[in-house]
Every structure is written in C-alpha cells, then in structure tokens.
Coordinates of C-alpha atoms and ligand atoms in Angstrom, one line a residue:
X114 CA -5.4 -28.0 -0.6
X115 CA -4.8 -24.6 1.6
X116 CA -7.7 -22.6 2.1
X117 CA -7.7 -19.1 1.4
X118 CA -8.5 -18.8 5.2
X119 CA -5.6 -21.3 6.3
X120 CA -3.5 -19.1 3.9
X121 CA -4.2 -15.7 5.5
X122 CA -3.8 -17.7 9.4
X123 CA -0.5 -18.8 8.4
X124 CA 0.6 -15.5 6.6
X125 CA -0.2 -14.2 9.4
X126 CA 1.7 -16.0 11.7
X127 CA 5.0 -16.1 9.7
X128 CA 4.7 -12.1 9.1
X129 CA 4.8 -12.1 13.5
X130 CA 7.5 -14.8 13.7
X131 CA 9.8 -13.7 11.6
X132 CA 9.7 -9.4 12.5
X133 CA 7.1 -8.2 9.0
X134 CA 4.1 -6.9 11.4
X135 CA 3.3 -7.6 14.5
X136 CA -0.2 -6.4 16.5
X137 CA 0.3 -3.2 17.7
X138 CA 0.4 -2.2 21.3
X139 CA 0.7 -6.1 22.4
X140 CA 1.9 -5.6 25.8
X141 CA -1.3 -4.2 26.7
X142 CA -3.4 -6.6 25.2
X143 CA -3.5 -4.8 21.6
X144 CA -5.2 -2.0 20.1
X145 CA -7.7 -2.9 18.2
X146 CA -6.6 -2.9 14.4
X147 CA -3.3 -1.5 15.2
X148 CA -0.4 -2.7 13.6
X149 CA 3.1 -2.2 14.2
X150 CA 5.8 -3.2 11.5
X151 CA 8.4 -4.9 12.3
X152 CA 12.1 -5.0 10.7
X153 CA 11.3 -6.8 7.4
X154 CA 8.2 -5.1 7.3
X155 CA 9.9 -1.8 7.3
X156 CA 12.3 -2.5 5.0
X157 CA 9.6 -3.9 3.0
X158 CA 7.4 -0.3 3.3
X159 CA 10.8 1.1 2.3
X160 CA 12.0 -0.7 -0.2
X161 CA 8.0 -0.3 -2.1
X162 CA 8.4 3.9 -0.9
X163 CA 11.8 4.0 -2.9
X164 CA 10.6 2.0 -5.7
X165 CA 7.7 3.9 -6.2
X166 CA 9.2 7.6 -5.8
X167 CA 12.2 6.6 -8.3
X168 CA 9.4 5.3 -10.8
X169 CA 7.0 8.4 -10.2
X170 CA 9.2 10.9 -9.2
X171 CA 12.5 10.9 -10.2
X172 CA 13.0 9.0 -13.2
X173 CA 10.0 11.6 -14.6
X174 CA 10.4 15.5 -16.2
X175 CA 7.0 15.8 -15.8
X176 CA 6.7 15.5 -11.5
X177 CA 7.7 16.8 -8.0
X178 CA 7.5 15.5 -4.8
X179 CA 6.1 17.1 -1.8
X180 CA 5.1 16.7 2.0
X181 CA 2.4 18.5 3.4
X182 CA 1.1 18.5 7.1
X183 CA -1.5 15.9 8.6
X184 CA -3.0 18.8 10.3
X185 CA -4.2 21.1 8.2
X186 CA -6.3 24.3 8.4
X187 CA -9.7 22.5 8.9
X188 CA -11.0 25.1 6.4
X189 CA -9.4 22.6 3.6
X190 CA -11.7 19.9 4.5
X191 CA -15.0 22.4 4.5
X192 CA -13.6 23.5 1.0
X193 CA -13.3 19.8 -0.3
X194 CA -16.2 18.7 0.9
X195 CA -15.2 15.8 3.1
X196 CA -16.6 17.7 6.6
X197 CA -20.2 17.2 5.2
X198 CA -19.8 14.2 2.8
X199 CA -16.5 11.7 3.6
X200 CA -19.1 9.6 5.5
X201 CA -20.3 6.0 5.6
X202 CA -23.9 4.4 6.0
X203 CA -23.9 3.2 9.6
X204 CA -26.3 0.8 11.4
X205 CA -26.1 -0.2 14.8
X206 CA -27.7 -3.4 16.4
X207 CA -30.1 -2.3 19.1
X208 CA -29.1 -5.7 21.2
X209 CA -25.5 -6.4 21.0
X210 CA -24.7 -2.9 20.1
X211 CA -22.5 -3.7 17.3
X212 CA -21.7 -1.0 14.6
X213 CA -22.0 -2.2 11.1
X214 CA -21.7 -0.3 7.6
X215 CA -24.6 -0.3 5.9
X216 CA -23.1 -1.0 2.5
X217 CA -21.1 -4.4 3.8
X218 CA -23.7 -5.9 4.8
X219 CA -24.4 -8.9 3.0
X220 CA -27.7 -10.8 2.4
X221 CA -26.7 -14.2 5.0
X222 CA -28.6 -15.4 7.7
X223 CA -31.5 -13.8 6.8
X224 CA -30.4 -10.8 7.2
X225 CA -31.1 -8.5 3.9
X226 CA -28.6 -6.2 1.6
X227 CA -29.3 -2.8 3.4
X228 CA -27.6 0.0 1.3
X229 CA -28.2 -1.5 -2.3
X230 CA -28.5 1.5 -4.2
X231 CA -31.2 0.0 -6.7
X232 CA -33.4 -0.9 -3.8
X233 CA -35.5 1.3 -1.3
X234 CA -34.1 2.3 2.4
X235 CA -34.9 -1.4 4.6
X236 CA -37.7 0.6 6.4
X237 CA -39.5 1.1 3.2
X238 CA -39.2 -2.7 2.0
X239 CA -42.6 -3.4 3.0
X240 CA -42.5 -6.8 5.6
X241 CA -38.4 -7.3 6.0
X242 CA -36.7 -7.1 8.6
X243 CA -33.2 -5.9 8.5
X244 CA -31.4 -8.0 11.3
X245 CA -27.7 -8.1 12.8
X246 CA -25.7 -10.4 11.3
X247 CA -23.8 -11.0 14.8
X248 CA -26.6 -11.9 16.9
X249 CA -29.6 -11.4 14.8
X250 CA -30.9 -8.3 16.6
X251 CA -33.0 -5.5 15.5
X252 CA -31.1 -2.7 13.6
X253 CA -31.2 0.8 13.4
X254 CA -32.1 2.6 10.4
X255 CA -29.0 3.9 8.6
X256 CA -27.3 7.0 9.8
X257 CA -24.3 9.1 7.9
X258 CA -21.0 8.5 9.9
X259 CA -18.1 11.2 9.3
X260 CA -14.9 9.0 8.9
X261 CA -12.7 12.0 9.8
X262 CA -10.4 11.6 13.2
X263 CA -11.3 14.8 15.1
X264 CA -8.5 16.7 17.3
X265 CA -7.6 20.1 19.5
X266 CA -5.1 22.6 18.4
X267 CA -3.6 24.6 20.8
X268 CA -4.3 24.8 24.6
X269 CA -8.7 25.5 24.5
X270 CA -11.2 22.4 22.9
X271 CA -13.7 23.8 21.5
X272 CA -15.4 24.6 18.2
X273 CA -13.0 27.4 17.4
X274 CA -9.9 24.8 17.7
X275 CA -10.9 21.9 16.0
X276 CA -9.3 20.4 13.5
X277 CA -9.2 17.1 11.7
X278 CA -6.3 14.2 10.8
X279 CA -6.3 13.7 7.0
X280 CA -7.8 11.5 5.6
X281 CA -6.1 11.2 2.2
X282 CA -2.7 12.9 1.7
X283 CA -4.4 14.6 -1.9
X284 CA -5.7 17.4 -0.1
X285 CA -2.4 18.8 1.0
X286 CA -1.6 18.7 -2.6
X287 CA -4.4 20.6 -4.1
X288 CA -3.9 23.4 -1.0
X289 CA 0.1 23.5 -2.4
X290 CA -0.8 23.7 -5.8
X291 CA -0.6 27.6 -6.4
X292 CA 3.1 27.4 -4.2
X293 CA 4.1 24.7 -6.4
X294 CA 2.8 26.6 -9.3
X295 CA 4.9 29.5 -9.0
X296 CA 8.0 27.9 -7.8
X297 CA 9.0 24.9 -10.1
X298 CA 8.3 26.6 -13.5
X299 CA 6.6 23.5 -14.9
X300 CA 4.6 23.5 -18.4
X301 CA 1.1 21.5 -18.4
X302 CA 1.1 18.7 -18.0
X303 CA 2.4 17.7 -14.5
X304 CA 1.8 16.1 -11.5
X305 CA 2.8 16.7 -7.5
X306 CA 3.2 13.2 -5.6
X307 CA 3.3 12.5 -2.2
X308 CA 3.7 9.5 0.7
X309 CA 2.3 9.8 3.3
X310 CA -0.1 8.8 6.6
X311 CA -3.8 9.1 5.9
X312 CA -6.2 8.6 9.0
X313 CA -9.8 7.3 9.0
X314 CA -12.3 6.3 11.6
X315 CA -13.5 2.8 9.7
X316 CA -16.0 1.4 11.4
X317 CA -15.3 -1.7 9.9
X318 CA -11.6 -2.3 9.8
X319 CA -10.2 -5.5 9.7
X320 CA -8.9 -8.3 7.3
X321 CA -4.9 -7.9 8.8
X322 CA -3.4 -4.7 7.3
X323 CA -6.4 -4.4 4.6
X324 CA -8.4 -1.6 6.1
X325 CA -6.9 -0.1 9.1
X326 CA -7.7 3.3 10.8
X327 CA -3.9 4.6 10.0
X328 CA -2.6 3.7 6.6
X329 CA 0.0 5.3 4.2
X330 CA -0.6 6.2 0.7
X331 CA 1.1 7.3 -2.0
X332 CA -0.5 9.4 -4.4
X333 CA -0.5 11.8 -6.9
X334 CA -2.5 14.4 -8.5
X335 CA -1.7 14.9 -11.9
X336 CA -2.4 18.7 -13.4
X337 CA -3.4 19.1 -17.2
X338 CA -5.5 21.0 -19.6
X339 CA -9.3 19.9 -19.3
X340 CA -9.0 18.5 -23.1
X341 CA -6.3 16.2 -22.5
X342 CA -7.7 14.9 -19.3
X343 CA -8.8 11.8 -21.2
X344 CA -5.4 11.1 -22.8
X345 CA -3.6 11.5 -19.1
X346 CA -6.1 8.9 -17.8
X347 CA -5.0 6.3 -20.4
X348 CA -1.2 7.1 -19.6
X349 CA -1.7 6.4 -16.0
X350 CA -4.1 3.0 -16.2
X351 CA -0.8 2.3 -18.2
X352 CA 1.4 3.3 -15.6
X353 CA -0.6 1.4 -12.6
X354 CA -0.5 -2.0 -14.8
X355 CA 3.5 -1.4 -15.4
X356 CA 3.8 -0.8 -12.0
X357 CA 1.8 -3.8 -11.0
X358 CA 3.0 -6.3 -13.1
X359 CA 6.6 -5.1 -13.9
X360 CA 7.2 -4.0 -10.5
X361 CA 5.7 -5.9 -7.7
X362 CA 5.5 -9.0 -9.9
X363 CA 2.0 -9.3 -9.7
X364 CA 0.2 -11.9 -12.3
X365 CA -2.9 -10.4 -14.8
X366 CA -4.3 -13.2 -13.5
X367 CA -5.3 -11.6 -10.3
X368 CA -6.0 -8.2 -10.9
X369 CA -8.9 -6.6 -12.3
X370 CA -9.4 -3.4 -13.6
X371 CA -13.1 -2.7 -12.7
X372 CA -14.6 0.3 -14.3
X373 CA -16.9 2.3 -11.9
X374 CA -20.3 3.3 -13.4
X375 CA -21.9 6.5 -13.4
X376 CA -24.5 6.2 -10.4
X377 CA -21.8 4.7 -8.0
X378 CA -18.8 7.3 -8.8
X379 CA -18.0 10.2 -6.8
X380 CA -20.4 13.3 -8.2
X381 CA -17.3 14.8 -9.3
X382 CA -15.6 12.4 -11.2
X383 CA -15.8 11.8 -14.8
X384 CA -14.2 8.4 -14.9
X385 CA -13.4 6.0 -11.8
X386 CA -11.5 2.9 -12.3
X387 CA -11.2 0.7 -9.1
X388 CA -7.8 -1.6 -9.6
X389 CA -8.8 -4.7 -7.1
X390 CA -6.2 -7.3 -6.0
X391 CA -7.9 -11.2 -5.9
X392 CA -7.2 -11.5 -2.2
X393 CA -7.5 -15.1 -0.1
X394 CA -10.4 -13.1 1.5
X395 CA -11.7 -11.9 -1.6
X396 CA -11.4 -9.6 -4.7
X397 CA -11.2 -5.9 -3.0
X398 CA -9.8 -2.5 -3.8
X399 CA -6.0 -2.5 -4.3
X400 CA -5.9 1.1 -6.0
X401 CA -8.1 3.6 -7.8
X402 CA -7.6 6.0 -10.9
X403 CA -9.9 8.7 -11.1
X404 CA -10.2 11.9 -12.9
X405 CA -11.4 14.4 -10.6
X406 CA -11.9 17.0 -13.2
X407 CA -11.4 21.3 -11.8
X408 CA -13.5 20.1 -9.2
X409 CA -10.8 20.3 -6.2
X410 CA -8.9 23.3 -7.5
X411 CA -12.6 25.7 -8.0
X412 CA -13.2 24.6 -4.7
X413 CA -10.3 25.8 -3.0
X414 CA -10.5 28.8 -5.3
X415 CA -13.6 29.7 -4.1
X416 CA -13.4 29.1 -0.6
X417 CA -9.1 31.0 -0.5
X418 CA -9.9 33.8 -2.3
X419 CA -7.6 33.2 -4.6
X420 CA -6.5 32.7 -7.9
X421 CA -5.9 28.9 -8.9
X422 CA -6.0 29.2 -12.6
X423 CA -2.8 28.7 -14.3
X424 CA -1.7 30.9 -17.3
X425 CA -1.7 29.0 -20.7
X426 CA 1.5 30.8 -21.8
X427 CA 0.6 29.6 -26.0
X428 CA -3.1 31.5 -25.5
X429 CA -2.8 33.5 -22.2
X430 CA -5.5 32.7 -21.7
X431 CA -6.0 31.3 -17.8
X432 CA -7.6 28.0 -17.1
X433 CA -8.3 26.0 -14.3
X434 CA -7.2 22.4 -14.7
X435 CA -8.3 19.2 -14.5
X436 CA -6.7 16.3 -12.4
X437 CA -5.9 12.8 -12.9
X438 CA -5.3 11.3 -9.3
X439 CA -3.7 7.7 -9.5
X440 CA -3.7 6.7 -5.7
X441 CA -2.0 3.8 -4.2
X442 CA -2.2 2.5 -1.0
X443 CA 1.1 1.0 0.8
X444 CA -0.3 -1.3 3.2
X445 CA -2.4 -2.9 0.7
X446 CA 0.3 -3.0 -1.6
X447 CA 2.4 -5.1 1.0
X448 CA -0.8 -7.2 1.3
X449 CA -1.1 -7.7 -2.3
X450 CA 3.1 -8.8 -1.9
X451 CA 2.6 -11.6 0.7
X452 CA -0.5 -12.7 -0.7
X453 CA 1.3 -13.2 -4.2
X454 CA 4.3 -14.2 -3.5
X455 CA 3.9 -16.5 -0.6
X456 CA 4.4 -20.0 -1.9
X457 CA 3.2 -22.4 0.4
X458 CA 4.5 -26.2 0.3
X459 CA 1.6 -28.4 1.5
X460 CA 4.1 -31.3 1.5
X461 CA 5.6 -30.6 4.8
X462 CA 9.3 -31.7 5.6
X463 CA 11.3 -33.4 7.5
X464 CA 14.2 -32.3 8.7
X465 CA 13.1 -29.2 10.7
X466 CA 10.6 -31.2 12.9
X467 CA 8.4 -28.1 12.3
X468 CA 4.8 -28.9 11.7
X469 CA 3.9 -26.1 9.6
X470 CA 4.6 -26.1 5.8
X471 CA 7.5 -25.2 4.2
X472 CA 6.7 -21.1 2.6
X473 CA 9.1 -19.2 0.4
X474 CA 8.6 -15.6 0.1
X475 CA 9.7 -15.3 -3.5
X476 CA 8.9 -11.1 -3.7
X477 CA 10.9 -9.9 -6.7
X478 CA 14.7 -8.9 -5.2
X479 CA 14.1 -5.0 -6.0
X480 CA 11.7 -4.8 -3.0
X481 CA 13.2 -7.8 -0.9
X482 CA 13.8 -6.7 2.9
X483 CA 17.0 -8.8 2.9
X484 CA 19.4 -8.9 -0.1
X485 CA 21.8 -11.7 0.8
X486 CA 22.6 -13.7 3.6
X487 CA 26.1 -15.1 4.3
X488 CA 26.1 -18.6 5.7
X489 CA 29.2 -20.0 7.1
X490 CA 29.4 -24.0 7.4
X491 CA 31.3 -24.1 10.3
X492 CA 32.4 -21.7 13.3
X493 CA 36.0 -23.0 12.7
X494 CA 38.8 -22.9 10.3
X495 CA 38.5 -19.5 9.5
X496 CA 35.4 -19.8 7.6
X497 CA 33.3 -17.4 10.3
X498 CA 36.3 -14.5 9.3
X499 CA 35.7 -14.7 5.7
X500 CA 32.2 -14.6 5.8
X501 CA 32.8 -11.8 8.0
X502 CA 34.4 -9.6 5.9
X503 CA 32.1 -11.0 3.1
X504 CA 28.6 -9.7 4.9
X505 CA 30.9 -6.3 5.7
X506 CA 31.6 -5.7 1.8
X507 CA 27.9 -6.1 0.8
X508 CA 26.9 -3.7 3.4
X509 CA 29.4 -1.1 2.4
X510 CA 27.5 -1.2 -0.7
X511 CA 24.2 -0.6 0.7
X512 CA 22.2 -3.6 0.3
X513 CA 20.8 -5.3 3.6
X514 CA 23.1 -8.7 4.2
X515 CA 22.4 -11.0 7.1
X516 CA 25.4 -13.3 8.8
X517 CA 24.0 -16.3 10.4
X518 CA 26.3 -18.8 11.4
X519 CA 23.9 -20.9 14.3
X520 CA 21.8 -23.8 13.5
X521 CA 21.8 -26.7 11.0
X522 CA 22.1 -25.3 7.0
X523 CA 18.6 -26.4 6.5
X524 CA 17.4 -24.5 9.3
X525 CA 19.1 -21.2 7.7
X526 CA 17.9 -21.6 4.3
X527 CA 14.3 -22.3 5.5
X528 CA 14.4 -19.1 7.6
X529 CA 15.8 -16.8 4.3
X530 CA 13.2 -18.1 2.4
X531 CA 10.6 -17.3 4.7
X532 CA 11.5 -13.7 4.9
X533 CA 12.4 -13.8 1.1
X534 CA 16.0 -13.6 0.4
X535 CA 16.6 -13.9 -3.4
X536 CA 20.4 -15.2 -2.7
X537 CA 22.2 -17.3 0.4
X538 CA 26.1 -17.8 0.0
X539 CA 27.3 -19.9 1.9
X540 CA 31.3 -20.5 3.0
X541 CA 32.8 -23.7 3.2
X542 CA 36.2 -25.4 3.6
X543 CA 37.1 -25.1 0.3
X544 CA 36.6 -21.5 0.1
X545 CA 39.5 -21.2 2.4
X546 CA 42.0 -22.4 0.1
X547 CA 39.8 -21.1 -3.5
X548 CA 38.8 -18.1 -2.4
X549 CA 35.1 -19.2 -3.6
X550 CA 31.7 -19.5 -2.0
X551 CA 28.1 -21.6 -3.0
X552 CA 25.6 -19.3 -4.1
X553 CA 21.9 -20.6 -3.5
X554 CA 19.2 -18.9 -5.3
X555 CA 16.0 -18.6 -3.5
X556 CA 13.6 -19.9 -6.8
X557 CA 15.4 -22.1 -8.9
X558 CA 17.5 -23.9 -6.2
X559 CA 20.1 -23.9 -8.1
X560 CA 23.6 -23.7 -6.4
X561 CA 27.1 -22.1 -8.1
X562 CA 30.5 -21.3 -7.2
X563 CA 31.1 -17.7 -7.3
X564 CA 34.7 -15.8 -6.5
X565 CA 33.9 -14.0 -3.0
X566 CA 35.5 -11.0 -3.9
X567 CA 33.3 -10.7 -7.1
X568 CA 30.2 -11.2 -5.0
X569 CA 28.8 -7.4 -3.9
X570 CA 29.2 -6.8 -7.6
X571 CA 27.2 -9.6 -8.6
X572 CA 24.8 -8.8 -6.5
X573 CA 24.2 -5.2 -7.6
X574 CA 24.2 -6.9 -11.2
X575 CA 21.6 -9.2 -10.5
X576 CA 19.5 -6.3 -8.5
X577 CA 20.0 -3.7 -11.5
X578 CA 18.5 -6.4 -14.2
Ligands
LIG589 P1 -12.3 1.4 0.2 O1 -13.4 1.4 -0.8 O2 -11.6 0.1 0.3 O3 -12.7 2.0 1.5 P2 -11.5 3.9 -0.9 O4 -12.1 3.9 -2.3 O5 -12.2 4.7 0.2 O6 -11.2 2.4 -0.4 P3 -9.6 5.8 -1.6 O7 -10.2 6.9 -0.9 O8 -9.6 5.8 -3.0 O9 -10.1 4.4 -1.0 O10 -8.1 5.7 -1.0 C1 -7.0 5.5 -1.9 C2 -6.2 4.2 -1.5 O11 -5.9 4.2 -0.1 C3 -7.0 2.9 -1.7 O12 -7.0 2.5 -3.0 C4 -6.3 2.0 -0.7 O13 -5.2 1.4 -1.3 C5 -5.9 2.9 0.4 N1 -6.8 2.9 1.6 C6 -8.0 3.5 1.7 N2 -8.5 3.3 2.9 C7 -7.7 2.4 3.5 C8 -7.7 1.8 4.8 N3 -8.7 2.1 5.7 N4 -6.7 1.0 5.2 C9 -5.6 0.8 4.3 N5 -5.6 1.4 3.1 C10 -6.6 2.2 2.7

C-alpha cells in the first residue's frame, strides 16, 4: 500500500518530470514556496480558468466578469477592515527562532494546542509550558501578524506611499460595484466574478501548491436583496457541488461540506460553509461559501462618500444589498485534480526498466492539458507524413495534440498517461493503404479503428459529451 506521504513524494516528482510545476526560481537554489508552472500545468490552470468562466460567467444572465488592479488605493483595505484585522496568531521560538501560527499548532511532543478558542491564552494555563515543536524551545506569547504584502508607489517610501498587494481579488469587486452598477443595467439578483492573483505573507506555507504566498482565485460576489440572501446561498452550495463533482470529477466521497459555527465565523458573516478536499496530507480547505451580508458595501459607503445603495425599481425604495461570495481557489483546485485523479499502480512493470510505478492521470478530458497524441509506429513508409498531417488537422481545431514518434510504443503510452491524455492514435502500416488509425483510450484500454479523416471530429464529439 502507498502512503499518503509516498503519494504526495511521487506526485510530486511526476508534476517536475513531466513540465506540471516545477520549484520556482531553481537556478538559484529556489525561493522558498515559490512555484513556477510548467506547460501542462498552464494548460491545466487554463483549461480550469475557461471551464470555470464559461460555467459562471458566460453560460449565466445573471453575471459579469471583471479585472480589477492588484494595487489598489490602500484606503480599500482600511475601509474593509483587513489593515487592522486580516492577521494570524504568531509565535516565535525564543531558541531556534522559528515562526509558527498559533492556531496550527498541534498538541505533539508535548507541546500544547495554543490558540484553542475554548481554552485560556498558554500564559494563563496555570503550570504548562507551551514549547516549539521544532526543537522544543520556549515560545513567545502570541502576537497579531498582518498577512498583507506591503509596497511603495511612486518614487518616495514612506507612510504617505504605501500601499498593499491584495490579498483576495473580492475587494476589487466591492470597490467596482457602483461602476458596474450603473453600466450593465442588471436587475437583482447578480453577481461580478473575477480571476485573479491574490498575495499573502503566510507564515506557514507549505504542503506543495496548498498554501503559497502568491495564489490565484476565482471568485465572485453575488449581489441580492437582504431577504433572498438565504435562498442565493442554497443556489450556490448547489452550484460548488455541480461544479465539484460534474466538473472536476471529484467523488462525494472526499469532500465535505463543513458548516462553520457561530464563534469561529467571520463577525460579519451570517453563514460560513468551508468546502474541504480529503487530501493525502489531510482534510483542509478546498473552497468557502459565505454570506457576507451589507457588511462590505456600508463599509465602502461610509468610508467613499458615496452612495452604494441600489434603487429597487418595483418599490423605489433604495437598499443596500447583501452578498453571497462563493470563492475558489485555482491552485488548490489543481491540487484537489492530481490528488484525485492520480491512479497509481503499485504493481510496477516491466518493460520500461523504470523503478517507479506505473501512474495514469485520468483528469476528465474537458480540463486535460493534452487532448490527443498521435503516435506513428514507424519513421518509415510514410506513416511519420500521415500522422503529420493528422496532429496538423487537430490543431487547426484548437485542441492541444502532441506528435511523438521516438521511443518504444510502451514508452509513449506510459508518458500520455502520466500527463493525462484521454486519447493516443496511433498510425500503422495498415493505415497507409485503409486510411485508418488505432485509437487507445486512456481508462478503459480499449483500442478501435477509427477513419483518420473523421478523427478531429470525433474528438470534439467526445470533448462536447
Ligand atoms: P485557509 O483557512 O486555508 O488559510 P482561508 O479561509 O483564509 O484559507 P479564503 O480567505 O476564504 O481562505 O480564500 C478563498 C480561497 O482562496 C480558499 O478557499 C483557497 O482555495 C484559496 N487560498 C487562500 N489562501 C491560499 C493560499 N495561501 N494558497 C493557495 N490558495 C489559497
């Protein structure tokens, strides 16, 4: 049996050998929790992007799509609160120096929970000792740590040009409300959506691509009439499941929808749900719903000056709405891909002389870097021409094909499943004189003869169902 930890290692190591993410800056010995993505994992992050826009977006009356800066006027972040409160509890080890947040630490080696919010501060637990669980030292009490990336605009740095990377992309949206508002002409309810970078100083990142200091997210904050706030929460738990299980493929099996309680939500927010992804390293955050009530929009409209409300044109009367923000994170959705749809054979085999196992990347074809590949047997007898024009035909059509005519077959399957092509054709002999090729699908194995020049269409068929 794989452990979850030998899962994650070799994860891991296929997603750098075969071009999905790679540590960033390498060359210069790394950056610490810095990621670059490679090919595959671009087209991945694309392929999710465009999934998720044509889902929320486009195939919607009730939505628009927007981009707002990463830089905005740092009078946004006073008004939303996140200058004084988008902190985490921090303790520091007095003898190694480490940095730890107070709230992951866990009660192991004798050291104690330290930010469990039904027990007293560690300095009032009369005779414990809160210790660091790296080397055991003594640890500070805990301090408030801003998460917020700090930067300079313009050419002085000081007070009066300071400014702050976002930290969720929601807060552009709630700023453009009132130009969206008066532009697009939309009725209650609707929503404004967004992709984007987000940027925050964890002091505990870590886990691969799970919690990193740059991450994308794509969210959206859905406008509607504080009575019907309820009834919009319901439609988008609805909308995350469909768009976990119909989408990325994900079993029920591994998800849980965890209903945050009172004491532990944001002061603001009426109703929380976490959505957490089973992970090899454990059950974590995936996604959240919340319903952030007028809270964000009476902010703003307090600290602008200006008029947020929006006019109820069946009462005219005005009213300042609530939200419903579903929020997903693209990073951890990739995560939640591999994790899923990594299928690891223990048996190992033996015609590659490779030690490690074999692993099919079986992601559903929609979001599939690679489309097809296009294998000719041999380099001669005019098979390398034909699967030529083959590989040019799928391309014209806009779905990502690969040629790869080096190395045994085996070898060429093995690496098309590892980066998760749904469909390898391969040309033969015989498809000089019939015109056909071998389709191999990447789950069921199963192999049939297909007329070449029917194959971009059978492949959009197969993609569209
Ligand atoms: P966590 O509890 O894991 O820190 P959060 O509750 O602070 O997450 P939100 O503020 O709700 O996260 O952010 C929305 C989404 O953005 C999350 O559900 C997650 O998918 C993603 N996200 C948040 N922080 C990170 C991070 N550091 N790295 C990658 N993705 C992140």
């Amino acid at each position: 049996m794989i452990s979850p930890e030998q899962k994650m290692d070799l994860m891991i190591s296929l997603c750098k050998r075969r071009g999905f993410v790679f540590p960033g800056s390498e060359i210069y010995g790394g950056f610490a929790n810095s990621w670059d993505y490679g090919p595959y994992g671009t087209e991945l992050k694309n392929n999710i992007r465009r999934a998720w826009w044509g889902r929320f977006v486009e195939r919607r009356g009730d939505m628009v799509g927007i981009e707002t800066p990463i830089v905005m006027n740092p009078k946004a972040w006073e008004a939303s609160g996140h200058v004084q409160t988008f902190t985490d509890p921090l303790l520091d080890c007095k003898k190694c120096k480490k940095r730890f947040r107070a709230d992951h630490i866990l009660p192991s080696a004798g050291a104690i929970p330290l930010y469990d919010k039904e027990q007293p501060p560690p300095a009032k637990r009369a005779g414990k000792k809160a210790v660091c669980p790296a080397c055991g030292g003594e640890l500070t009490e805990p301090r408030q740590f801003n998460l917020m990336f700090k930067t300079f605009v313009g050419v002085t740095e000081d007070a009066s040009s300071l400014a702050y990377l976002r930290p969720e992309t929601a807060g552009g949206m709630f700023v453009a409300w009132k130009n969206v508002r008066d532009t697009m002409r939309k009725r209650l309810p609707f929503g404004i959506a967004q992709i984007g970078k987000a940027f925050r100083n964890e002091i505990t990142p870590g886990n691969f691509i799970f919690r990193t200091r740059e991450f994308e997210q794509m969210e959206i904050e859905y406008f509607v009439k504080p009575e019907e706030a309820p009834e919009a929460f319901e439609m988008w738990l609805k909308e995350m499941k469909s768009w976990v299980e119909d989408v990325l493929c994900i079993s029920p099996k591994n998800v849980e929808y965890v209903e945050i309680q009172e004491k532990d939500r944001a002061f603001y927010s009426a109703r929380t749900i976490d959505i957490e992804y089973k992970y090899p390293f454990g059950q974590k955050e995936l996604y959240g719903l919340a319903n952030r009530t007028d809270y964000d929009l009476s902010r703003h409209g307090q600290a602008s000056g200006e008029d947020l409300t929006w006019l109820d044109p069946k009462t005219s009367k005005r009213i300042l709405p609530f939200v419903i923000e579903p929020t997903w994170g693209l990073d951890r959705t990739l995560l939640a891909l591999l994790c899923e749809h990594l299928d690891i054979d223990e048996a190992p085999t033996s015609d590659e002389g490779n030690s490690e196992p074999r692993m099919v990347l079986r992601l559903p074809p929609m979001l599939a870097p690679v489309k097809a590949a296009i294998l000719p047997l041999q380099k001669k007898g005019g098979l390398t021409e034909i699967a030529e024009k083959l590989t040019d035909a799928i391309r014209q059509e806009g779905m990502m094909v690969e040629y790869d005519d080096s190395g045994s077959i085996g070898k060429r399957y093995r690496r098309q499943d590892e980066i998760g092509t749904p469909w390898c054709f391969t040309i033969d002999p015989e498809s000089v004189d019939d015109g056909n090729a071998t389709v191999r699908d990447r789950d069921t194995m199963a192999q049939e003869r297909l007329a070449i020049i029917d194959i971009p269409a059978w492949l959009q068929k197969k993609l569209n169902t």
